[in-house]
């Protein structure tokens, strides 16, 4: 072999080694920050004061499960986490809080739930602009149901008219509030199977938003304000697991392309029971029932009331953030790292504590996703786990 060819292979191998090392997955790590040690509740992530950095909003139940008038909604300003009030006192109850520019005026508002165990109300609060401590205007959208609380709230443009709509699940109803204007809404409401868990995404790949629930999904019709939403089943284990307790039919879910084939898959966990694995389902033919989905196990997480499908390690595929309720004696928040097309998962424990519907978002604008949650639905603290991946 000539000297020139020898030198070529030496350079080629050296470059290959450097390239390989550069492409190795970096180890996930997180730093812990306490946002508020005195309050708990549901959390949302979004830029409220318009400074380009994400803030945190918190929805805190009234005592007596909404019956007392002492519930609060507030937000915490990045980076010092000073608290500002949205609601000082009210019948705050139900699940779901979203930071979103509902009235399209350039700043983010707050959409959330009020009521109690027997009253499911949805409201939105108008952002007064800047770091104001008061003057958030309360706007009632609807009473969705009497005899239930709000279980889930999402905000998306469901009819593609350029205006954001509000999607709600209660124990017995599925409702969409189509926006005519920020003060005028068209209600589409139907009876629904019990009980908890809803996520919005394009399941059938037709370009509009469908609705994932506990083991089934609802197809966004061609004329969503008037046509029926057709139900398609995915897996009966999530809607036929009947023990007679209130914990039946409770899930968390997400819609993402897990195996990288260009089609959205779904992820489900049981939010109120033990012994259930997180499952992801590859979409073969979403409208053909159980045969249209291929089920894959990720790992058993008891009371898995946090489930987010996100690329946490920035390697181009979707990982899974999971967290237990406070009910378990071995609470944890973890990331299941996708080791390739969803066939193998490496579990990374973030913290040995509980979570409640934890949210993911880039808090510090460093390009990776962080985790925000309260310890429980009614227990402090509000905590942040900052992903330090981009700092390495």
mmCIF file of C-alpha atoms in Angstrom:
data_model
loop_
_atom_site.group_PDB
_atom_site.id
_atom_site.type_symbol
_atom_site.label_atom_id
_atom_site.label_comp_id
_atom_site.label_asym_id
_atom_site.label_seq_id
_atom_site.Cartn_x
_atom_site.Cartn_y
_atom_site.Cartn_z
ATOM 1 C CA UNK A 1 0.000 0.000 0.000
ATOM 2 C CA UNK A 2 1.379 3.367 -0.928
ATOM 3 C CA UNK A 3 2.232 6.016 1.648
ATOM 4 C CA UNK A 4 -0.435 8.287 0.143
ATOM 5 C CA UNK A 5 -3.136 5.567 0.593
ATOM 6 C CA UNK A 6 -1.920 4.872 4.135
ATOM 7 C CA UNK A 7 -2.229 8.545 5.001
ATOM 8 C CA UNK A 8 -5.716 8.641 3.450
ATOM 9 C CA UNK A 9 -6.950 5.777 5.666
ATOM 10 C CA UNK A 10 -5.337 7.318 8.758
ATOM 11 C CA UNK A 11 -7.102 10.621 8.152
ATOM 12 C CA UNK A 12 -10.380 8.832 7.309
ATOM 13 C CA UNK A 13 -10.298 6.719 10.502
ATOM 14 C CA UNK A 14 -9.409 9.718 12.645
ATOM 15 C CA UNK A 15 -12.299 11.712 11.172
ATOM 16 C CA UNK A 16 -14.665 8.760 11.694
ATOM 17 C CA UNK A 17 -13.660 8.472 15.371
ATOM 18 C CA UNK A 18 -14.165 12.197 15.926
ATOM 19 C CA UNK A 19 -17.539 12.101 14.133
ATOM 20 C CA UNK A 20 -18.679 9.084 16.185
ATOM 21 C CA UNK A 21 -17.712 10.662 19.499
ATOM 22 C CA UNK A 22 -19.436 13.876 18.475
ATOM 23 C CA UNK A 23 -22.664 11.992 17.675
ATOM 24 C CA UNK A 24 -22.788 9.975 20.910
ATOM 25 C CA UNK A 25 -25.893 10.688 22.999
ATOM 26 C CA UNK A 26 -25.155 13.014 25.874
ATOM 27 C CA UNK A 27 -26.273 11.886 29.313
ATOM 28 C CA UNK A 28 -29.469 13.491 30.589
ATOM 29 C CA UNK A 29 -29.127 15.402 33.829
ATOM 30 C CA UNK A 30 -31.337 17.877 35.683
ATOM 31 C CA UNK A 31 -30.932 20.547 38.352
ATOM 32 C CA UNK A 32 -33.707 21.110 40.877
ATOM 33 C CA UNK A 33 -35.317 24.501 41.593
ATOM 34 C CA UNK A 34 -38.150 25.145 44.062
ATOM 35 C CA UNK A 35 -40.524 27.739 42.572
ATOM 36 C CA UNK A 36 -42.888 28.019 45.547
ATOM 37 C CA UNK A 37 -42.619 25.885 48.682
ATOM 38 C CA UNK A 38 -46.066 26.885 49.951
ATOM 39 C CA UNK A 39 -48.468 26.052 47.125
ATOM 40 C CA UNK A 40 -49.502 23.146 44.909
ATOM 41 C CA UNK A 41 -51.812 22.581 41.969
ATOM 42 C CA UNK A 42 -51.891 22.251 38.199
ATOM 43 C CA UNK A 43 -49.161 23.953 36.195
ATOM 44 C CA UNK A 44 -48.772 25.480 32.736
ATOM 45 C CA UNK A 45 -45.736 26.861 30.892
ATOM 46 C CA UNK A 46 -45.809 29.936 28.659
ATOM 47 C CA UNK A 47 -44.565 33.509 28.231
ATOM 48 C CA UNK A 48 -47.029 35.715 30.121
ATOM 49 C CA UNK A 49 -45.146 39.009 30.348
ATOM 50 C CA UNK A 50 -43.885 39.033 26.759
ATOM 51 C CA UNK A 51 -40.186 39.102 27.558
ATOM 52 C CA UNK A 52 -39.398 36.061 25.407
ATOM 53 C CA UNK A 53 -38.939 33.701 28.357
ATOM 54 C CA UNK A 54 -41.439 31.132 29.569
ATOM 55 C CA UNK A 55 -43.174 31.716 32.880
ATOM 56 C CA UNK A 56 -45.238 29.302 34.999
ATOM 57 C CA UNK A 57 -48.951 29.520 35.857
ATOM 58 C CA UNK A 58 -50.505 27.561 38.739
ATOM 59 C CA UNK A 59 -54.148 26.623 39.371
ATOM 60 C CA UNK A 60 -54.723 25.845 43.080
ATOM 61 C CA UNK A 61 -57.905 24.195 44.313
ATOM 62 C CA UNK A 62 -60.243 25.729 46.842
ATOM 63 C CA UNK A 63 -60.606 23.816 50.092
ATOM 64 C CA UNK A 64 -63.452 21.312 50.322
ATOM 65 C CA UNK A 65 -62.840 20.371 46.670
ATOM 66 C CA UNK A 66 -63.967 23.669 45.269
ATOM 67 C CA UNK A 67 -66.817 24.400 47.645
ATOM 68 C CA UNK A 68 -65.004 27.174 49.486
ATOM 69 C CA UNK A 69 -64.183 30.505 47.856
ATOM 70 C CA UNK A 70 -60.458 30.424 48.627
ATOM 71 C CA UNK A 71 -58.916 28.940 45.494
ATOM 72 C CA UNK A 72 -56.185 30.826 43.646
ATOM 73 C CA UNK A 73 -54.671 31.177 40.201
ATOM 74 C CA UNK A 74 -51.320 32.895 39.832
ATOM 75 C CA UNK A 75 -48.209 33.047 37.723
ATOM 76 C CA UNK A 76 -44.465 33.115 38.406
ATOM 77 C CA UNK A 77 -42.155 35.359 36.413
ATOM 78 C CA UNK A 78 -38.877 33.989 35.052
ATOM 79 C CA UNK A 79 -36.124 34.037 36.272
ATOM 80 C CA UNK A 80 -36.601 35.073 39.926
ATOM 81 C CA UNK A 81 -40.054 33.442 40.175
ATOM 82 C CA UNK A 82 -41.868 36.379 41.714
ATOM 83 C CA UNK A 83 -45.561 35.501 42.025
ATOM 84 C CA UNK A 84 -48.358 37.610 40.497
ATOM 85 C CA UNK A 85 -52.036 37.001 41.049
ATOM 86 C CA UNK A 86 -54.676 36.226 38.436
ATOM 87 C CA UNK A 87 -57.447 35.164 40.851
ATOM 88 C CA UNK A 88 -57.134 35.955 44.557
ATOM 89 C CA UNK A 89 -60.132 33.927 45.645
ATOM 90 C CA UNK A 90 -62.647 31.751 43.851
ATOM 91 C CA UNK A 91 -64.243 28.325 43.548
ATOM 92 C CA UNK A 92 -61.209 26.886 41.809
ATOM 93 C CA UNK A 93 -61.482 23.204 40.962
ATOM 94 C CA UNK A 94 -61.081 20.683 38.137
ATOM 95 C CA UNK A 95 -58.051 19.829 36.038
ATOM 96 C CA UNK A 96 -56.398 21.755 33.265
ATOM 97 C CA UNK A 97 -54.763 25.130 32.795
ATOM 98 C CA UNK A 98 -53.429 26.442 29.484
ATOM 99 C CA UNK A 99 -51.370 29.550 28.669
ATOM 100 C CA UNK A 100 -52.343 30.712 25.178
ATOM 101 C CA UNK A 101 -53.155 33.892 23.230
ATOM 102 C CA UNK A 102 -56.881 33.195 23.044
ATOM 103 C CA UNK A 103 -57.959 36.638 21.811
ATOM 104 C CA UNK A 104 -55.071 37.043 19.323
ATOM 105 C CA UNK A 105 -53.985 40.402 20.734
ATOM 106 C CA UNK A 106 -50.308 39.504 21.028
ATOM 107 C CA UNK A 107 -50.089 38.432 24.663
ATOM 108 C CA UNK A 108 -50.844 35.103 26.324
ATOM 109 C CA UNK A 109 -54.030 34.595 28.327
ATOM 110 C CA UNK A 110 -55.044 31.754 30.661
ATOM 111 C CA UNK A 111 -57.782 29.153 30.056
ATOM 112 C CA UNK A 112 -58.786 26.948 32.972
ATOM 113 C CA UNK A 113 -61.496 25.259 35.049
ATOM 114 C CA UNK A 114 -63.657 26.326 37.970
ATOM 115 C CA UNK A 115 -66.424 24.703 40.012
ATOM 116 C CA UNK A 116 -66.488 21.683 42.315
ATOM 117 C CA UNK A 117 -67.257 17.950 42.211
ATOM 118 C CA UNK A 118 -70.706 18.708 40.853
ATOM 119 C CA UNK A 119 -70.058 21.730 38.648
ATOM 120 C CA UNK A 120 -67.800 21.788 35.596
ATOM 121 C CA UNK A 121 -67.196 25.370 34.421
ATOM 122 C CA UNK A 122 -64.632 26.678 31.913
ATOM 123 C CA UNK A 123 -63.290 30.254 32.065
ATOM 124 C CA UNK A 124 -60.594 32.307 30.431
ATOM 125 C CA UNK A 125 -58.680 35.260 31.868
ATOM 126 C CA UNK A 126 -57.578 38.206 29.753
ATOM 127 C CA UNK A 127 -53.932 39.167 30.127
ATOM 128 C CA UNK A 128 -53.788 42.887 31.063
ATOM 129 C CA UNK A 129 -50.288 43.145 29.571
ATOM 130 C CA UNK A 130 -46.932 43.171 31.329
ATOM 131 C CA UNK A 131 -46.184 41.991 34.868
ATOM 132 C CA UNK A 132 -49.477 43.244 36.323
ATOM 133 C CA UNK A 133 -50.544 41.946 39.713
ATOM 134 C CA UNK A 134 -54.239 42.511 39.126
ATOM 135 C CA UNK A 135 -56.854 43.420 36.527
ATOM 136 C CA UNK A 136 -57.050 40.041 34.812
ATOM 137 C CA UNK A 137 -60.585 40.065 33.447
ATOM 138 C CA UNK A 138 -62.574 36.873 34.071
ATOM 139 C CA UNK A 139 -64.632 35.548 31.141
ATOM 140 C CA UNK A 140 -66.958 32.586 31.480
ATOM 141 C CA UNK A 141 -67.134 30.293 28.456
ATOM 142 C CA UNK A 142 -69.624 27.674 29.639
ATOM 143 C CA UNK A 143 -70.943 25.299 32.234
ATOM 144 C CA UNK A 144 -70.026 22.027 30.567
ATOM 145 C CA UNK A 145 -71.830 19.703 32.969
ATOM 146 C CA UNK A 146 -73.516 19.502 36.345
ATOM 147 C CA UNK A 147 -72.642 16.300 38.186
ATOM 148 C CA UNK A 148 -68.953 16.322 37.301
ATOM 149 C CA UNK A 149 -65.834 18.417 37.437
ATOM 150 C CA UNK A 150 -63.693 19.367 34.443
ATOM 151 C CA UNK A 151 -61.155 16.592 33.859
ATOM 152 C CA UNK A 152 -59.212 17.959 30.865
ATOM 153 C CA UNK A 153 -58.892 21.247 28.965
ATOM 154 C CA UNK A 154 -57.022 21.816 25.681
ATOM 155 C CA UNK A 155 -56.900 24.779 23.291
ATOM 156 C CA UNK A 156 -56.455 24.339 19.507
ATOM 157 C CA UNK A 157 -57.942 25.553 16.246
ATOM 158 C CA UNK A 158 -60.267 22.591 15.749
ATOM 159 C CA UNK A 159 -62.154 23.886 12.681
ATOM 160 C CA UNK A 160 -59.273 25.598 10.844
ATOM 161 C CA UNK A 161 -60.865 29.037 10.815
ATOM 162 C CA UNK A 162 -57.800 30.727 12.298
ATOM 163 C CA UNK A 163 -59.342 31.127 15.764
ATOM 164 C CA UNK A 164 -58.498 29.061 18.812
ATOM 165 C CA UNK A 165 -61.192 26.772 20.193
ATOM 166 C CA UNK A 166 -61.506 25.101 23.595
ATOM 167 C CA UNK A 167 -61.844 21.324 24.019
ATOM 168 C CA UNK A 168 -63.116 19.893 27.311
ATOM 169 C CA UNK A 169 -63.626 16.466 28.804
ATOM 170 C CA UNK A 170 -65.717 15.919 31.934
ATOM 171 C CA UNK A 171 -66.615 12.528 33.371
ATOM 172 C CA UNK A 172 -69.628 12.198 31.073
ATOM 173 C CA UNK A 173 -69.281 14.817 28.325
ATOM 174 C CA UNK A 174 -67.008 15.749 25.440
ATOM 175 C CA UNK A 175 -67.354 19.369 24.354
ATOM 176 C CA UNK A 176 -65.779 21.753 21.869
ATOM 177 C CA UNK A 177 -66.338 25.499 22.154
ATOM 178 C CA UNK A 178 -65.768 27.019 18.727
ATOM 179 C CA UNK A 179 -64.702 30.636 18.879
ATOM 180 C CA UNK A 180 -66.743 33.176 16.967
ATOM 181 C CA UNK A 181 -65.095 35.937 18.971
ATOM 182 C CA UNK A 182 -63.468 35.961 22.423
ATOM 183 C CA UNK A 183 -66.907 36.684 23.883
ATOM 184 C CA UNK A 184 -68.987 34.416 21.627
ATOM 185 C CA UNK A 185 -68.750 30.634 21.356
ATOM 186 C CA UNK A 186 -70.605 27.821 19.580
ATOM 187 C CA UNK A 187 -70.978 24.720 21.750
ATOM 188 C CA UNK A 188 -70.717 21.189 20.377
ATOM 189 C CA UNK A 189 -71.377 18.778 23.267
ATOM 190 C CA UNK A 190 -72.079 15.047 23.313
ATOM 191 C CA UNK A 191 -72.264 12.229 25.840
ATOM 192 C CA UNK A 192 -68.934 10.517 26.358
ATOM 193 C CA UNK A 193 -67.542 7.375 27.960
ATOM 194 C CA UNK A 194 -65.879 7.806 31.327
ATOM 195 C CA UNK A 195 -63.533 9.021 32.722
ATOM 196 C CA UNK A 196 -60.222 10.899 32.584
ATOM 197 C CA UNK A 197 -57.533 11.737 30.066
ATOM 198 C CA UNK A 198 -57.560 13.622 26.771
ATOM 199 C CA UNK A 199 -54.929 14.712 24.285
ATOM 200 C CA UNK A 200 -55.201 16.501 20.949
ATOM 201 C CA UNK A 201 -53.268 15.660 17.782
ATOM 202 C CA UNK A 202 -53.555 14.470 14.191
ATOM 203 C CA UNK A 203 -54.057 10.725 14.627
ATOM 204 C CA UNK A 204 -55.161 9.783 11.106
ATOM 205 C CA UNK A 205 -52.775 12.061 9.217
ATOM 206 C CA UNK A 206 -55.448 14.116 7.450
ATOM 207 C CA UNK A 207 -54.201 17.465 8.693
ATOM 208 C CA UNK A 208 -56.722 18.260 11.435
ATOM 209 C CA UNK A 209 -56.821 17.740 15.183
ATOM 210 C CA UNK A 210 -58.328 14.517 16.531
ATOM 211 C CA UNK A 211 -58.924 13.610 20.185
ATOM 212 C CA UNK A 212 -57.244 10.757 22.086
ATOM 213 C CA UNK A 213 -58.977 9.337 25.158
ATOM 214 C CA UNK A 214 -58.805 6.156 27.252
ATOM 215 C CA UNK A 215 -58.226 3.456 24.663
ATOM 216 C CA UNK A 216 -60.168 5.131 21.856
ATOM 217 C CA UNK A 217 -60.030 8.233 19.684
ATOM 218 C CA UNK A 218 -62.524 10.622 18.146
ATOM 219 C CA UNK A 219 -62.109 11.696 14.526
ATOM 220 C CA UNK A 220 -62.440 15.379 13.727
ATOM 221 C CA UNK A 221 -65.145 15.379 11.015
ATOM 222 C CA UNK A 222 -65.206 17.324 7.753
ATOM 223 C CA UNK A 223 -67.686 19.811 9.258
ATOM 224 C CA UNK A 224 -66.715 19.722 12.937
ATOM 225 C CA UNK A 225 -69.308 22.204 14.190
ATOM 226 C CA UNK A 226 -72.230 20.095 12.960
ATOM 227 C CA UNK A 227 -71.082 16.582 11.987
ATOM 228 C CA UNK A 228 -70.726 13.786 14.585
ATOM 229 C CA UNK A 229 -67.299 12.825 15.887
ATOM 230 C CA UNK A 230 -66.822 9.136 15.084
ATOM 231 C CA UNK A 231 -65.224 6.896 17.698
ATOM 232 C CA UNK A 232 -62.471 4.399 16.800
ATOM 233 C CA UNK A 233 -61.207 1.891 19.363
ATOM 234 C CA UNK A 234 -57.522 1.257 19.997
ATOM 235 C CA UNK A 235 -57.234 -1.157 22.945
ATOM 236 C CA UNK A 236 -60.037 -2.343 25.257
ATOM 237 C CA UNK A 237 -57.708 -2.676 28.257
ATOM 238 C CA UNK A 238 -58.118 1.063 28.824
ATOM 239 C CA UNK A 239 -61.926 1.236 28.657
ATOM 240 C CA UNK A 240 -63.041 -2.231 29.809
ATOM 241 C CA UNK A 241 -60.937 -2.482 32.981
ATOM 242 C CA UNK A 242 -63.951 -2.319 35.313
ATOM 243 C CA UNK A 243 -63.497 -2.795 39.048
ATOM 244 C CA UNK A 244 -66.355 -0.540 40.101
ATOM 245 C CA UNK A 245 -64.088 2.064 41.661
ATOM 246 C CA UNK A 246 -63.724 5.665 40.580
ATOM 247 C CA UNK A 247 -60.227 4.823 39.366
ATOM 248 C CA UNK A 248 -61.555 2.942 36.311
ATOM 249 C CA UNK A 249 -60.957 4.350 32.818
ATOM 250 C CA UNK A 250 -58.365 6.943 33.865
ATOM 251 C CA UNK A 251 -55.402 7.591 31.599
ATOM 252 C CA UNK A 252 -52.809 10.082 30.541
ATOM 253 C CA UNK A 253 -51.875 10.162 26.861
ATOM 254 C CA UNK A 254 -49.841 11.807 24.122
ATOM 255 C CA UNK A 255 -49.638 11.747 20.325
ATOM 256 C CA UNK A 256 -46.194 11.709 18.679
ATOM 257 C CA UNK A 257 -44.206 9.772 16.063
ATOM 258 C CA UNK A 258 -42.403 7.293 18.325
ATOM 259 C CA UNK A 259 -40.833 5.010 15.697
ATOM 260 C CA UNK A 260 -39.845 7.711 13.214
ATOM 261 C CA UNK A 261 -41.926 6.422 10.308
ATOM 262 C CA UNK A 262 -43.582 9.772 9.657
ATOM 263 C CA UNK A 263 -46.943 8.786 11.194
ATOM 264 C CA UNK A 264 -48.182 9.838 14.608
ATOM 265 C CA UNK A 265 -48.371 7.061 17.183
ATOM 266 C CA UNK A 266 -50.009 7.224 20.606
ATOM 267 C CA UNK A 267 -48.794 6.736 24.169
ATOM 268 C CA UNK A 268 -51.029 5.775 27.115
ATOM 269 C CA UNK A 269 -50.566 5.246 30.859
ATOM 270 C CA UNK A 270 -52.968 4.478 33.703
ATOM 271 C CA UNK A 271 -53.225 7.543 35.912
ATOM 272 C CA UNK A 272 -55.043 6.027 38.905
ATOM 273 C CA UNK A 273 -54.008 2.356 39.238
ATOM 274 C CA UNK A 274 -50.927 0.242 39.895
ATOM 275 C CA UNK A 275 -49.332 -2.470 37.780
ATOM 276 C CA UNK A 276 -49.981 -0.921 34.372
ATOM 277 C CA UNK A 277 -47.158 -0.433 31.905
ATOM 278 C CA UNK A 278 -46.874 2.682 29.822
ATOM 279 C CA UNK A 279 -47.798 1.541 26.327
ATOM 280 C CA UNK A 280 -47.173 3.037 22.934
ATOM 281 C CA UNK A 281 -49.153 2.024 19.877
ATOM 282 C CA UNK A 282 -47.741 2.151 16.365
ATOM 283 C CA UNK A 283 -50.308 3.423 13.910
ATOM 284 C CA UNK A 284 -50.796 0.842 11.145
ATOM 285 C CA UNK A 285 -54.336 1.811 10.132
ATOM 286 C CA UNK A 286 -55.879 4.026 12.850
ATOM 287 C CA UNK A 287 -59.460 3.517 11.665
ATOM 288 C CA UNK A 288 -59.450 -0.292 11.653
ATOM 289 C CA UNK A 289 -59.831 -0.868 15.400
ATOM 290 C CA UNK A 290 -57.459 -2.964 17.463
ATOM 291 C CA UNK A 291 -55.888 -4.519 14.352
ATOM 292 C CA UNK A 292 -54.847 -1.058 13.222
ATOM 293 C CA UNK A 293 -52.435 -0.618 16.109
ATOM 294 C CA UNK A 294 -49.356 -2.528 17.278
ATOM 295 C CA UNK A 295 -48.861 -2.390 21.045
ATOM 296 C CA UNK A 296 -45.436 -1.957 22.683
ATOM 297 C CA UNK A 297 -44.542 -1.879 26.379
ATOM 298 C CA UNK A 298 -42.312 0.849 27.766
ATOM 299 C CA UNK A 299 -42.211 0.173 31.528
ATOM 300 C CA UNK A 300 -44.480 -0.124 34.568
ATOM 301 C CA UNK A 301 -45.172 3.130 36.400
ATOM 302 C CA UNK A 302 -47.829 3.029 39.134
ATOM 303 C CA UNK A 303 -50.357 5.898 39.242
ATOM 304 C CA UNK A 304 -48.744 7.397 36.140
ATOM 305 C CA UNK A 305 -50.470 10.785 36.208
ATOM 306 C CA UNK A 306 -47.679 12.472 34.239
ATOM 307 C CA UNK A 307 -47.051 11.416 30.650
ATOM 308 C CA UNK A 308 -45.291 13.585 28.063
ATOM 309 C CA UNK A 309 -43.768 12.375 24.783
ATOM 310 C CA UNK A 310 -40.872 14.710 23.951
ATOM 311 C CA UNK A 311 -37.306 14.609 22.614
ATOM 312 C CA UNK A 312 -35.630 15.174 25.964
ATOM 313 C CA UNK A 313 -32.071 14.221 24.932
ATOM 314 C CA UNK A 314 -32.173 16.064 21.573
ATOM 315 C CA UNK A 315 -31.132 13.039 19.544
ATOM 316 C CA UNK A 316 -34.021 13.354 17.089
ATOM 317 C CA UNK A 317 -36.397 10.731 18.468
ATOM 318 C CA UNK A 318 -39.202 10.913 21.011
ATOM 319 C CA UNK A 319 -38.618 10.007 24.657
ATOM 320 C CA UNK A 320 -41.251 9.687 27.398
ATOM 321 C CA UNK A 321 -41.480 11.703 30.622
ATOM 322 C CA UNK A 322 -43.448 9.882 33.337
ATOM 323 C CA UNK A 323 -44.287 10.545 36.961
ATOM 324 C CA UNK A 324 -46.205 8.897 39.803
ATOM 325 C CA UNK A 325 -48.925 10.304 41.991
ATOM 326 C CA UNK A 326 -48.256 10.915 45.658
ATOM 327 C CA UNK A 327 -50.234 7.756 46.528
ATOM 328 C CA UNK A 328 -47.315 5.393 45.998
ATOM 329 C CA UNK A 329 -44.677 4.690 48.654
ATOM 330 C CA UNK A 330 -41.952 4.866 45.988
ATOM 331 C CA UNK A 331 -42.690 8.037 44.006
ATOM 332 C CA UNK A 332 -40.567 9.024 41.032
ATOM 333 C CA UNK A 333 -40.277 11.293 38.064
ATOM 334 C CA UNK A 334 -38.369 9.682 35.213
ATOM 335 C CA UNK A 335 -37.525 9.829 31.530
ATOM 336 C CA UNK A 336 -37.692 6.728 29.369
ATOM 337 C CA UNK A 337 -35.024 7.375 26.757
ATOM 338 C CA UNK A 338 -35.864 5.999 23.324
ATOM 339 C CA UNK A 339 -32.997 3.731 22.256
ATOM 340 C CA UNK A 340 -34.199 3.399 18.681
ATOM 341 C CA UNK A 341 -37.630 3.368 17.024
ATOM 342 C CA UNK A 342 -39.379 2.698 20.326
ATOM 343 C CA UNK A 343 -38.158 -0.889 20.617
ATOM 344 C CA UNK A 344 -35.878 -0.365 23.622
ATOM 345 C CA UNK A 345 -36.033 2.158 26.448
ATOM 346 C CA UNK A 346 -33.516 3.249 29.066
ATOM 347 C CA UNK A 347 -35.061 4.569 32.278
ATOM 348 C CA UNK A 348 -33.473 7.717 33.728
ATOM 349 C CA UNK A 349 -34.751 8.702 37.199
ATOM 350 C CA UNK A 350 -34.991 12.478 37.500
ATOM 351 C CA UNK A 351 -36.236 12.627 41.109
ATOM 352 C CA UNK A 352 -37.653 10.386 43.813
ATOM 353 C CA UNK A 353 -40.742 12.467 44.364
ATOM 354 C CA UNK A 354 -44.296 12.590 43.053
ATOM 355 C CA UNK A 355 -45.759 14.737 40.273
ATOM 356 C CA UNK A 356 -49.173 15.868 39.097
ATOM 357 C CA UNK A 357 -49.704 16.380 35.369
ATOM 358 C CA UNK A 358 -46.146 17.665 34.984
ATOM 359 C CA UNK A 359 -45.520 19.941 32.022
ATOM 360 C CA UNK A 360 -42.498 20.185 29.735
ATOM 361 C CA UNK A 361 -41.138 23.331 28.128
ATOM 362 C CA UNK A 362 -37.960 25.307 27.557
ATOM 363 C CA UNK A 363 -37.877 27.517 30.646
ATOM 364 C CA UNK A 364 -34.480 29.140 30.116
ATOM 365 C CA UNK A 365 -34.343 29.383 26.292
ATOM 366 C CA UNK A 366 -31.311 27.089 26.098
ATOM 367 C CA UNK A 367 -32.865 24.743 23.535
ATOM 368 C CA UNK A 368 -33.747 21.747 25.698
ATOM 369 C CA UNK A 369 -36.938 20.841 27.562
ATOM 370 C CA UNK A 370 -37.382 21.241 31.305
ATOM 371 C CA UNK A 371 -39.980 19.725 33.667
ATOM 372 C CA UNK A 372 -42.405 21.668 35.889
ATOM 373 C CA UNK A 373 -44.851 20.174 38.394
ATOM 374 C CA UNK A 374 -46.381 20.360 41.830
ATOM 375 C CA UNK A 375 -45.905 17.519 44.286
ATOM 376 C CA UNK A 376 -49.631 16.793 44.124
ATOM 377 C CA UNK A 377 -53.031 18.193 43.146
ATOM 378 C CA UNK A 378 -53.184 19.990 46.493
ATOM 379 C CA UNK A 379 -49.669 19.803 47.941
ATOM 380 C CA UNK A 380 -46.630 22.036 47.649
ATOM 381 C CA UNK A 381 -44.065 22.671 46.388
ATOM 382 C CA UNK A 382 -44.097 23.841 42.785
ATOM 383 C CA UNK A 383 -40.817 22.532 41.387
ATOM 384 C CA UNK A 384 -38.695 22.877 38.270
ATOM 385 C CA UNK A 385 -36.174 20.359 36.982
ATOM 386 C CA UNK A 386 -33.901 22.167 34.548
ATOM 387 C CA UNK A 387 -32.519 19.993 31.789
ATOM 388 C CA UNK A 388 -28.769 20.707 31.669
ATOM 389 C CA UNK A 389 -28.131 18.913 28.377
ATOM 390 C CA UNK A 390 -27.362 22.067 26.399
ATOM 391 C CA UNK A 391 -24.945 23.251 29.074
ATOM 392 C CA UNK A 392 -22.597 20.313 28.577
#
